[in-house]
Tab-separated table of C-alpha atoms and ligand atoms in Angstrom:
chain	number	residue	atom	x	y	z
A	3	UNK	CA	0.000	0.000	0.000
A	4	UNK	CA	1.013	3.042	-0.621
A	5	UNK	CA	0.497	6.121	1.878
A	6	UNK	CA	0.604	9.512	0.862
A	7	UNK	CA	0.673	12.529	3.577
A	8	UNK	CA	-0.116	16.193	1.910
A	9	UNK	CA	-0.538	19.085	4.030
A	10	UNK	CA	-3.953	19.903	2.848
A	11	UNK	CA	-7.258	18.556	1.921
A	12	UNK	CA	-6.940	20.552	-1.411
A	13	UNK	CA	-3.006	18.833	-1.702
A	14	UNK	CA	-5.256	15.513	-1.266
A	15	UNK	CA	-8.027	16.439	-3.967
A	16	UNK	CA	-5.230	17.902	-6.531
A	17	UNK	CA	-3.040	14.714	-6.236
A	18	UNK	CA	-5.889	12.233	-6.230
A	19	UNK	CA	-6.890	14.022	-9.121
A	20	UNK	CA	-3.686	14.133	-10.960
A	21	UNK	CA	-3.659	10.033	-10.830
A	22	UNK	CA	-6.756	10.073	-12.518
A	23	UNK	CA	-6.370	12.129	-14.873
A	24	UNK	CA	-3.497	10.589	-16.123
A	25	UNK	CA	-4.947	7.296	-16.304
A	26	UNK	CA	-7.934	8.605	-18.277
A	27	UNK	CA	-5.752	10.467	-20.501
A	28	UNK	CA	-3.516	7.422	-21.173
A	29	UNK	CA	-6.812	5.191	-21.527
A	30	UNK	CA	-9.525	7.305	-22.491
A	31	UNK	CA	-12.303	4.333	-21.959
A	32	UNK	CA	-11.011	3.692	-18.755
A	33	UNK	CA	-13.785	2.749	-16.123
A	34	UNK	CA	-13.973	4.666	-13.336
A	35	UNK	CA	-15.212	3.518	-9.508
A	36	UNK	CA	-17.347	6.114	-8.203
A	37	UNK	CA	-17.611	6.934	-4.578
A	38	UNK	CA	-20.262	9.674	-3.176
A	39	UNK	CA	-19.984	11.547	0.361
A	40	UNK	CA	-18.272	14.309	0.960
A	41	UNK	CA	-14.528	13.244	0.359
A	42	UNK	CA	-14.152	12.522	-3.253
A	43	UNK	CA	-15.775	16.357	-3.719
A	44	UNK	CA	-12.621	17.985	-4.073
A	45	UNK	CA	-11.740	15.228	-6.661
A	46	UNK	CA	-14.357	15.661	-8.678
A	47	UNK	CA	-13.942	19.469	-8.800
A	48	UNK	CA	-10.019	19.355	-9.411
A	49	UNK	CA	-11.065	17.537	-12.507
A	50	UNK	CA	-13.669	19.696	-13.294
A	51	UNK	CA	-10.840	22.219	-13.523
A	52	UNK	CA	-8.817	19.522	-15.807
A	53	UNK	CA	-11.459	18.710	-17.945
A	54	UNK	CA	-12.091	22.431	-18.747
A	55	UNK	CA	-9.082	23.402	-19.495
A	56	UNK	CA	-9.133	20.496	-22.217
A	57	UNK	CA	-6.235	18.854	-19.992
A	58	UNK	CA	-8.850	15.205	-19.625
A	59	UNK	CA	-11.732	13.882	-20.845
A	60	UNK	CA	-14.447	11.854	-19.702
A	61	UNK	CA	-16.798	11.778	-22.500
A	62	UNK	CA	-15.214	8.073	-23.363
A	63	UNK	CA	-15.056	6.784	-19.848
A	64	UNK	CA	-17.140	4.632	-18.079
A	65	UNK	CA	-18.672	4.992	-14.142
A	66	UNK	CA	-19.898	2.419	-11.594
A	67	UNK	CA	-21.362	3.947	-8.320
A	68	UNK	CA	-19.919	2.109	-5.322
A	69	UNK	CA	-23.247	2.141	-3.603
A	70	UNK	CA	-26.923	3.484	-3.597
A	71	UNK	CA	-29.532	3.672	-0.992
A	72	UNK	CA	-32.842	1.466	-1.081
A	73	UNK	CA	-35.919	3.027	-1.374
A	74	UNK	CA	-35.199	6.369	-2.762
A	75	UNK	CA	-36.793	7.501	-6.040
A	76	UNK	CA	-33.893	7.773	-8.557
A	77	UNK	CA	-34.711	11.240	-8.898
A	78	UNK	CA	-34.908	11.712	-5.379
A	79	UNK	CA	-32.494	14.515	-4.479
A	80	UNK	CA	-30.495	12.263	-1.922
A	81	UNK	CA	-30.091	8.884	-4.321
A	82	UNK	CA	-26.714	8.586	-4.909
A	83	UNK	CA	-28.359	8.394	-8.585
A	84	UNK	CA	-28.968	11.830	-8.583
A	85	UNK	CA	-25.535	12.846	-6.533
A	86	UNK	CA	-23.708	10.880	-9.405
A	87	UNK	CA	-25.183	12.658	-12.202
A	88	UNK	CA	-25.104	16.154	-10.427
A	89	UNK	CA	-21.468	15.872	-9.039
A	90	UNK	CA	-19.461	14.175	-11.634
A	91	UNK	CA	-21.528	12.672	-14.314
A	92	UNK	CA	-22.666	16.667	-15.448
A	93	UNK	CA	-19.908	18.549	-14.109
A	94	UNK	CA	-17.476	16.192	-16.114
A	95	UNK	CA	-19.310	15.199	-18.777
A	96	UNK	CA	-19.505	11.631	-19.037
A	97	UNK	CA	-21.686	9.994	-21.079
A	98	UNK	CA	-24.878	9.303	-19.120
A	99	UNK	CA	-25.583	5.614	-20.649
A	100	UNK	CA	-22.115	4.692	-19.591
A	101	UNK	CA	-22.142	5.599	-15.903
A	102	UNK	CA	-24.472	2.890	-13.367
A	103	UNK	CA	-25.546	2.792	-10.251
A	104	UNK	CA	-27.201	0.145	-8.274
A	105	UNK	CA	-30.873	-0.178	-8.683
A	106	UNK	CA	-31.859	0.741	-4.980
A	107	UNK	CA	-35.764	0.763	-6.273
A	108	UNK	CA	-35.724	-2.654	-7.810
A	109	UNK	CA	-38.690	-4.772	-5.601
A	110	UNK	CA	-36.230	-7.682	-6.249
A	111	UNK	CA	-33.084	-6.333	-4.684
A	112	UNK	CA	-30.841	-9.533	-4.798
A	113	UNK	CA	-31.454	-9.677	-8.911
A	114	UNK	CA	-30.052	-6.181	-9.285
A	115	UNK	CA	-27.100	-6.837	-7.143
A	116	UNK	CA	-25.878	-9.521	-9.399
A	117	UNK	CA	-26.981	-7.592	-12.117
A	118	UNK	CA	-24.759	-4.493	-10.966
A	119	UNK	CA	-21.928	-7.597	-10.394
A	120	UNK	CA	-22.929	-8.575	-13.803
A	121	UNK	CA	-22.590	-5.004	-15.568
A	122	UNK	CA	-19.150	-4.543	-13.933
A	123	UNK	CA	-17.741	-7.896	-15.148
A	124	UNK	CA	-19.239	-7.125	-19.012
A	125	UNK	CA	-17.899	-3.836	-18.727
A	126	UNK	CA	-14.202	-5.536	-18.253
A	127	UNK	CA	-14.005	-4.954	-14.638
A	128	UNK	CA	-13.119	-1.036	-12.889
A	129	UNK	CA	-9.294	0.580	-13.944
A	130	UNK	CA	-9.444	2.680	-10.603
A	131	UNK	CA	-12.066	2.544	-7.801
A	132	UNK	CA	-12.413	5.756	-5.809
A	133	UNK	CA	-12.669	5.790	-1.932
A	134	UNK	CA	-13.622	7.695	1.008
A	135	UNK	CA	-13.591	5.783	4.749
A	136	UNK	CA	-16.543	5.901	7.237
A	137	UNK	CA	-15.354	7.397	10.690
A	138	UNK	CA	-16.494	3.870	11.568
A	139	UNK	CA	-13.493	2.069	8.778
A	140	UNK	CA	-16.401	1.101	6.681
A	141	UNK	CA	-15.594	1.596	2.752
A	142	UNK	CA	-18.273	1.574	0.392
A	143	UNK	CA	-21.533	0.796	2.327
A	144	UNK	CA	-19.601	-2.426	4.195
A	145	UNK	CA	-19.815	-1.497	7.549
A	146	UNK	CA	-17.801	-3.427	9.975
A	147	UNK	CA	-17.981	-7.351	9.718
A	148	UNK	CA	-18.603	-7.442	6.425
A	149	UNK	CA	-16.928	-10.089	4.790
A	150	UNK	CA	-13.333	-9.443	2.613
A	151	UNK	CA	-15.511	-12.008	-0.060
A	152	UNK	CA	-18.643	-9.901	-0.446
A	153	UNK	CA	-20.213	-9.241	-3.687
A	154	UNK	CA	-22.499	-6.439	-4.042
A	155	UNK	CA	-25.543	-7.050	-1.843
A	156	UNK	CA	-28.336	-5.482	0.352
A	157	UNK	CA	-26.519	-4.026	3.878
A	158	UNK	CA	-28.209	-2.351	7.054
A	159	UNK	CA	-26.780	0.562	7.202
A	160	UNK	CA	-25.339	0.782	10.923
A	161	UNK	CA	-26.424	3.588	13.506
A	162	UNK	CA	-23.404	5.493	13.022
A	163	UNK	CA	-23.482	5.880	9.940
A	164	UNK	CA	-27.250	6.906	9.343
A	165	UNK	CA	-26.017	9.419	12.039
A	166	UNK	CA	-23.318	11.009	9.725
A	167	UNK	CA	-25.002	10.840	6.765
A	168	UNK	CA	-28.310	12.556	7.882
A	169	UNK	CA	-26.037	15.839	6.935
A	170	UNK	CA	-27.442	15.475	3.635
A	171	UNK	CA	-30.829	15.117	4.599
A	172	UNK	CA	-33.415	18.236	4.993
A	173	UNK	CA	-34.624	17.826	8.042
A	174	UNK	CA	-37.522	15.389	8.767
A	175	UNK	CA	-36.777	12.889	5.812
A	176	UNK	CA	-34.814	10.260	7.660
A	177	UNK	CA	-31.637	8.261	6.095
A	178	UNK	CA	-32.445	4.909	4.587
A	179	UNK	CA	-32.164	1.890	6.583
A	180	UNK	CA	-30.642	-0.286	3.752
A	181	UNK	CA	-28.245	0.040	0.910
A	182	UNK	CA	-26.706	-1.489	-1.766
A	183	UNK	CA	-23.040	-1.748	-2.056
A	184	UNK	CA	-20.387	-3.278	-4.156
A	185	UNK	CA	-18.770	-5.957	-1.828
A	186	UNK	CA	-15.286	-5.984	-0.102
A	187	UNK	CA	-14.330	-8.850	-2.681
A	188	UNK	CA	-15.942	-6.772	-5.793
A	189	UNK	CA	-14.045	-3.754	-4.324
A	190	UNK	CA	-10.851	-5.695	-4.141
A	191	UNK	CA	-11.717	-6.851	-7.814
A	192	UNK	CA	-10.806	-3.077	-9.201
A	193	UNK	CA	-7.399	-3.196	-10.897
A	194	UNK	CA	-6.660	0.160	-8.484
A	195	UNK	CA	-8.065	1.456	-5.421
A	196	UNK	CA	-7.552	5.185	-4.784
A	197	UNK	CA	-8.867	5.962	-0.785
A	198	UNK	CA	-8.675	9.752	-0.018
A	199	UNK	CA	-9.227	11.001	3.722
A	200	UNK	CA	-9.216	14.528	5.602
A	201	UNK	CA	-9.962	15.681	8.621
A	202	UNK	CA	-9.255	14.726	12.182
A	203	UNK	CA	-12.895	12.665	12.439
A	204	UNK	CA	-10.819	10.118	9.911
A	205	UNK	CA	-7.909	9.494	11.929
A	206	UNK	CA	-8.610	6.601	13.588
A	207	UNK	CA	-9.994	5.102	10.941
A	208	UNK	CA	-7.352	5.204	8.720
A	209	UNK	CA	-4.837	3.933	11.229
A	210	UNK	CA	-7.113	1.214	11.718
A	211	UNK	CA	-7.316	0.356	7.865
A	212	UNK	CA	-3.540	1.233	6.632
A	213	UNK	CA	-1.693	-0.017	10.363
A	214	UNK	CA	-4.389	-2.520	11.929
A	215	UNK	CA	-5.368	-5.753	11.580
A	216	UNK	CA	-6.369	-7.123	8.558
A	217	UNK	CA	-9.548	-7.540	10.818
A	218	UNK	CA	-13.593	-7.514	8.781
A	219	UNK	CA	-14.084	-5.131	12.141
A	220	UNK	CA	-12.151	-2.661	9.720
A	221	UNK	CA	-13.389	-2.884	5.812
A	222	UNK	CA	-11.132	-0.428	5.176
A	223	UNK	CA	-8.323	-2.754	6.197
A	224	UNK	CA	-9.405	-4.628	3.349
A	225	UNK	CA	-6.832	-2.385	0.719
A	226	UNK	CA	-4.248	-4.043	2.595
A	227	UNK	CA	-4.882	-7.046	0.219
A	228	UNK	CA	-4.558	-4.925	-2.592
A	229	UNK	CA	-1.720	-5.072	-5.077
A	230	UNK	CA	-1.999	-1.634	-6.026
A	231	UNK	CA	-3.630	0.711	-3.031
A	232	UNK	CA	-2.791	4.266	-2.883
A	233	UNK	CA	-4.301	6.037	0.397
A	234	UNK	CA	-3.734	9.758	0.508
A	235	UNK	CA	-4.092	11.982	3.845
A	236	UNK	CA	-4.171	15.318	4.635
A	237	UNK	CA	-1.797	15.950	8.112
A	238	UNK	CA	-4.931	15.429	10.363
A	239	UNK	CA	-6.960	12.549	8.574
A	240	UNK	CA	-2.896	11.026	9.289
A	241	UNK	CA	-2.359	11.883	12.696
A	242	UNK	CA	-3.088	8.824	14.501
A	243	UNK	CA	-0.652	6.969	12.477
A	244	UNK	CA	2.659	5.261	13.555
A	245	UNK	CA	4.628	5.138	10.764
A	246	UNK	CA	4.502	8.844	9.921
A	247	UNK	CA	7.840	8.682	9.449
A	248	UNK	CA	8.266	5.808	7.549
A	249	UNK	CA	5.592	7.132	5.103
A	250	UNK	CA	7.384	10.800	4.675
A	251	UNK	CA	10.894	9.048	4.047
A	252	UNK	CA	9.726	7.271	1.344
A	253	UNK	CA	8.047	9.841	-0.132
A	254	UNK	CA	11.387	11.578	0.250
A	255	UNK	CA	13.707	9.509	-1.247
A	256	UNK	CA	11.304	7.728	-4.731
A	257	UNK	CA	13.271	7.387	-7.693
A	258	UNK	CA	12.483	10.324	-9.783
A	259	UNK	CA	10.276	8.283	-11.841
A	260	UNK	CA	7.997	7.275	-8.949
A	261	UNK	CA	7.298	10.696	-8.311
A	262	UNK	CA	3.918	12.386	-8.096
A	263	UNK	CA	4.578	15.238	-9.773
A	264	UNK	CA	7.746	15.522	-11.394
A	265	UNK	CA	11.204	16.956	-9.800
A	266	UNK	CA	9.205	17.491	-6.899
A	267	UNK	CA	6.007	16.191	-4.097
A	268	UNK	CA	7.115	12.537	-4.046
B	25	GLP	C1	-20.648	7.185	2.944
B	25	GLP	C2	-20.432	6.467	1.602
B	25	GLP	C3	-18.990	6.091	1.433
B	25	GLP	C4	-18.140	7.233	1.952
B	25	GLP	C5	-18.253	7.307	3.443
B	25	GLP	C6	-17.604	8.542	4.051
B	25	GLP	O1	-21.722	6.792	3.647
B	25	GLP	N1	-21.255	5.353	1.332
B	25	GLP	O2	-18.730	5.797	0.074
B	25	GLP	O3	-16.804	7.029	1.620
B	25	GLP	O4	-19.578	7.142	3.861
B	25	GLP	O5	-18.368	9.661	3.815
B	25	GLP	P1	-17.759	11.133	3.783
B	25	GLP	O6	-16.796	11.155	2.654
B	25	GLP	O7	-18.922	12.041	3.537
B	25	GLP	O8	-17.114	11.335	5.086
């Protein structure tokens, strides 16, 4: 795994963004894994920058949500549906019959998890998977316990996280109970996983996924059993790590062509 520590939560939205974009300029029908919540949102606008300037372009790409809630309408303001199209499928212009989501309104929720499973594997599997972490280490909507093997499925969402996410909510419409999310093992499937974190409320969390226990008490842990993971931090989303150290010395001494951005950030 790799562990990158930037001194801002624009550093971590600019560099996430840089990987990207350089894989979707190299492949231009790359597919992308899309996460919702609040930390990919810098991301998404750093490539909104990109793609104006003409630097990347998205129009060729594919998307596949992580997750969706059950039971909202897909036009429902809240759906990750709608948060999709209105935060990165618009904004970056993708082409709307090439970006999915799971059907969280199907009545027969197990047939469109395998048919999400289904449209990923047709699709020729996800080039890089975006990721946030739950305060709780849950990636995705696999809250703790969730198996390393899971396919996408139906989940309760846990307390904790209805909790955090009723910030999204007006008030009096209560989070969904259920979701569905890609699995740990369909998330693991993605040929790169690309977690960004910021803030102190991650801390924890992400020393419990990059130093813990490969433990299903920790999903996030789960990158640990990925070839290719690249986690990057902000200074306070990394503050409750060890090997702080460790992670800046590397970054310090990369063979020039390792680097982030070249000649200098390692
Ligand atoms: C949400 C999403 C995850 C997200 C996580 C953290 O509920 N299902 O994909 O990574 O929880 O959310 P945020 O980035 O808003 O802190």
């Amino acid at each position: 795994m790799e562990v990158i520590l930037l001194p801002t939560a624009a550093d971590v939205a600019r560099i996430a963004a840089t990987q990207i974009a350089s894989l979707v300029s190299a492949h231009p029908e790359a597919t992308i894994g899309l996460a919702t919540g609040s930390s990919p949102q810098g991301v998404y606008a750093d490539l909104r920058r990109r793609v104006d300037t003409g630097e990347v372009s998205f129009a060729r790409a594919r998307g596949f949500a992580l997750d969706e809630y059950v039971g909202l309408a897909s036009d429902d303001p809240q759906s990750y549906r709608t948060t999709i199209d209105r935060d990165v499928v618009r904004p970056l212009g993708f082409d709307p019959a090439r970006v999915q989501v799971p059907d969280g309104t199907a009545t027969d929720l197990e047939a469109a998890a395998e048919t999400y499973e289904t449209a990923i594997a047709t699709a020729g599997g996800i080039d890089v998977q975006i990721l946030g972490i739950g305060a709780n280490g849950h990636i995705g909507f696999n809250e703790p316990t969730s198996s390393f093997a899971s396919r996408t499925r139906v989940k309760t969402l846990a307390p904790q996280t209805r909790t955090d996410n009723a910030r999204f909510f007006p008030q009096g419409q209560e989070v969904p109970m259920h979701c569905l999310t890609q699995g740990l093992g369909t998330i693991l499937d993605a040929r790169r996983l690309l977690l960004v974190a910021q803030g102190p409320r991650k801390a924890a969390a992400i020393a419990a996924a990059v130093e813990g226990p490969l433990t299903a008490f920790v999903p996030g842990s789960a990158l640990q059993l990925h070839r290719h993971a690249t986690v990057i931090v902000d200074e306070t989303a990394a503050s409750e790590l060890q090997l702080i150290d460790y992670y800046r010395h590397t970054a310090a001494n990369k063979p020039e062509w390792q680097r982030i951005e070249p000649g200098g950030l390692a």
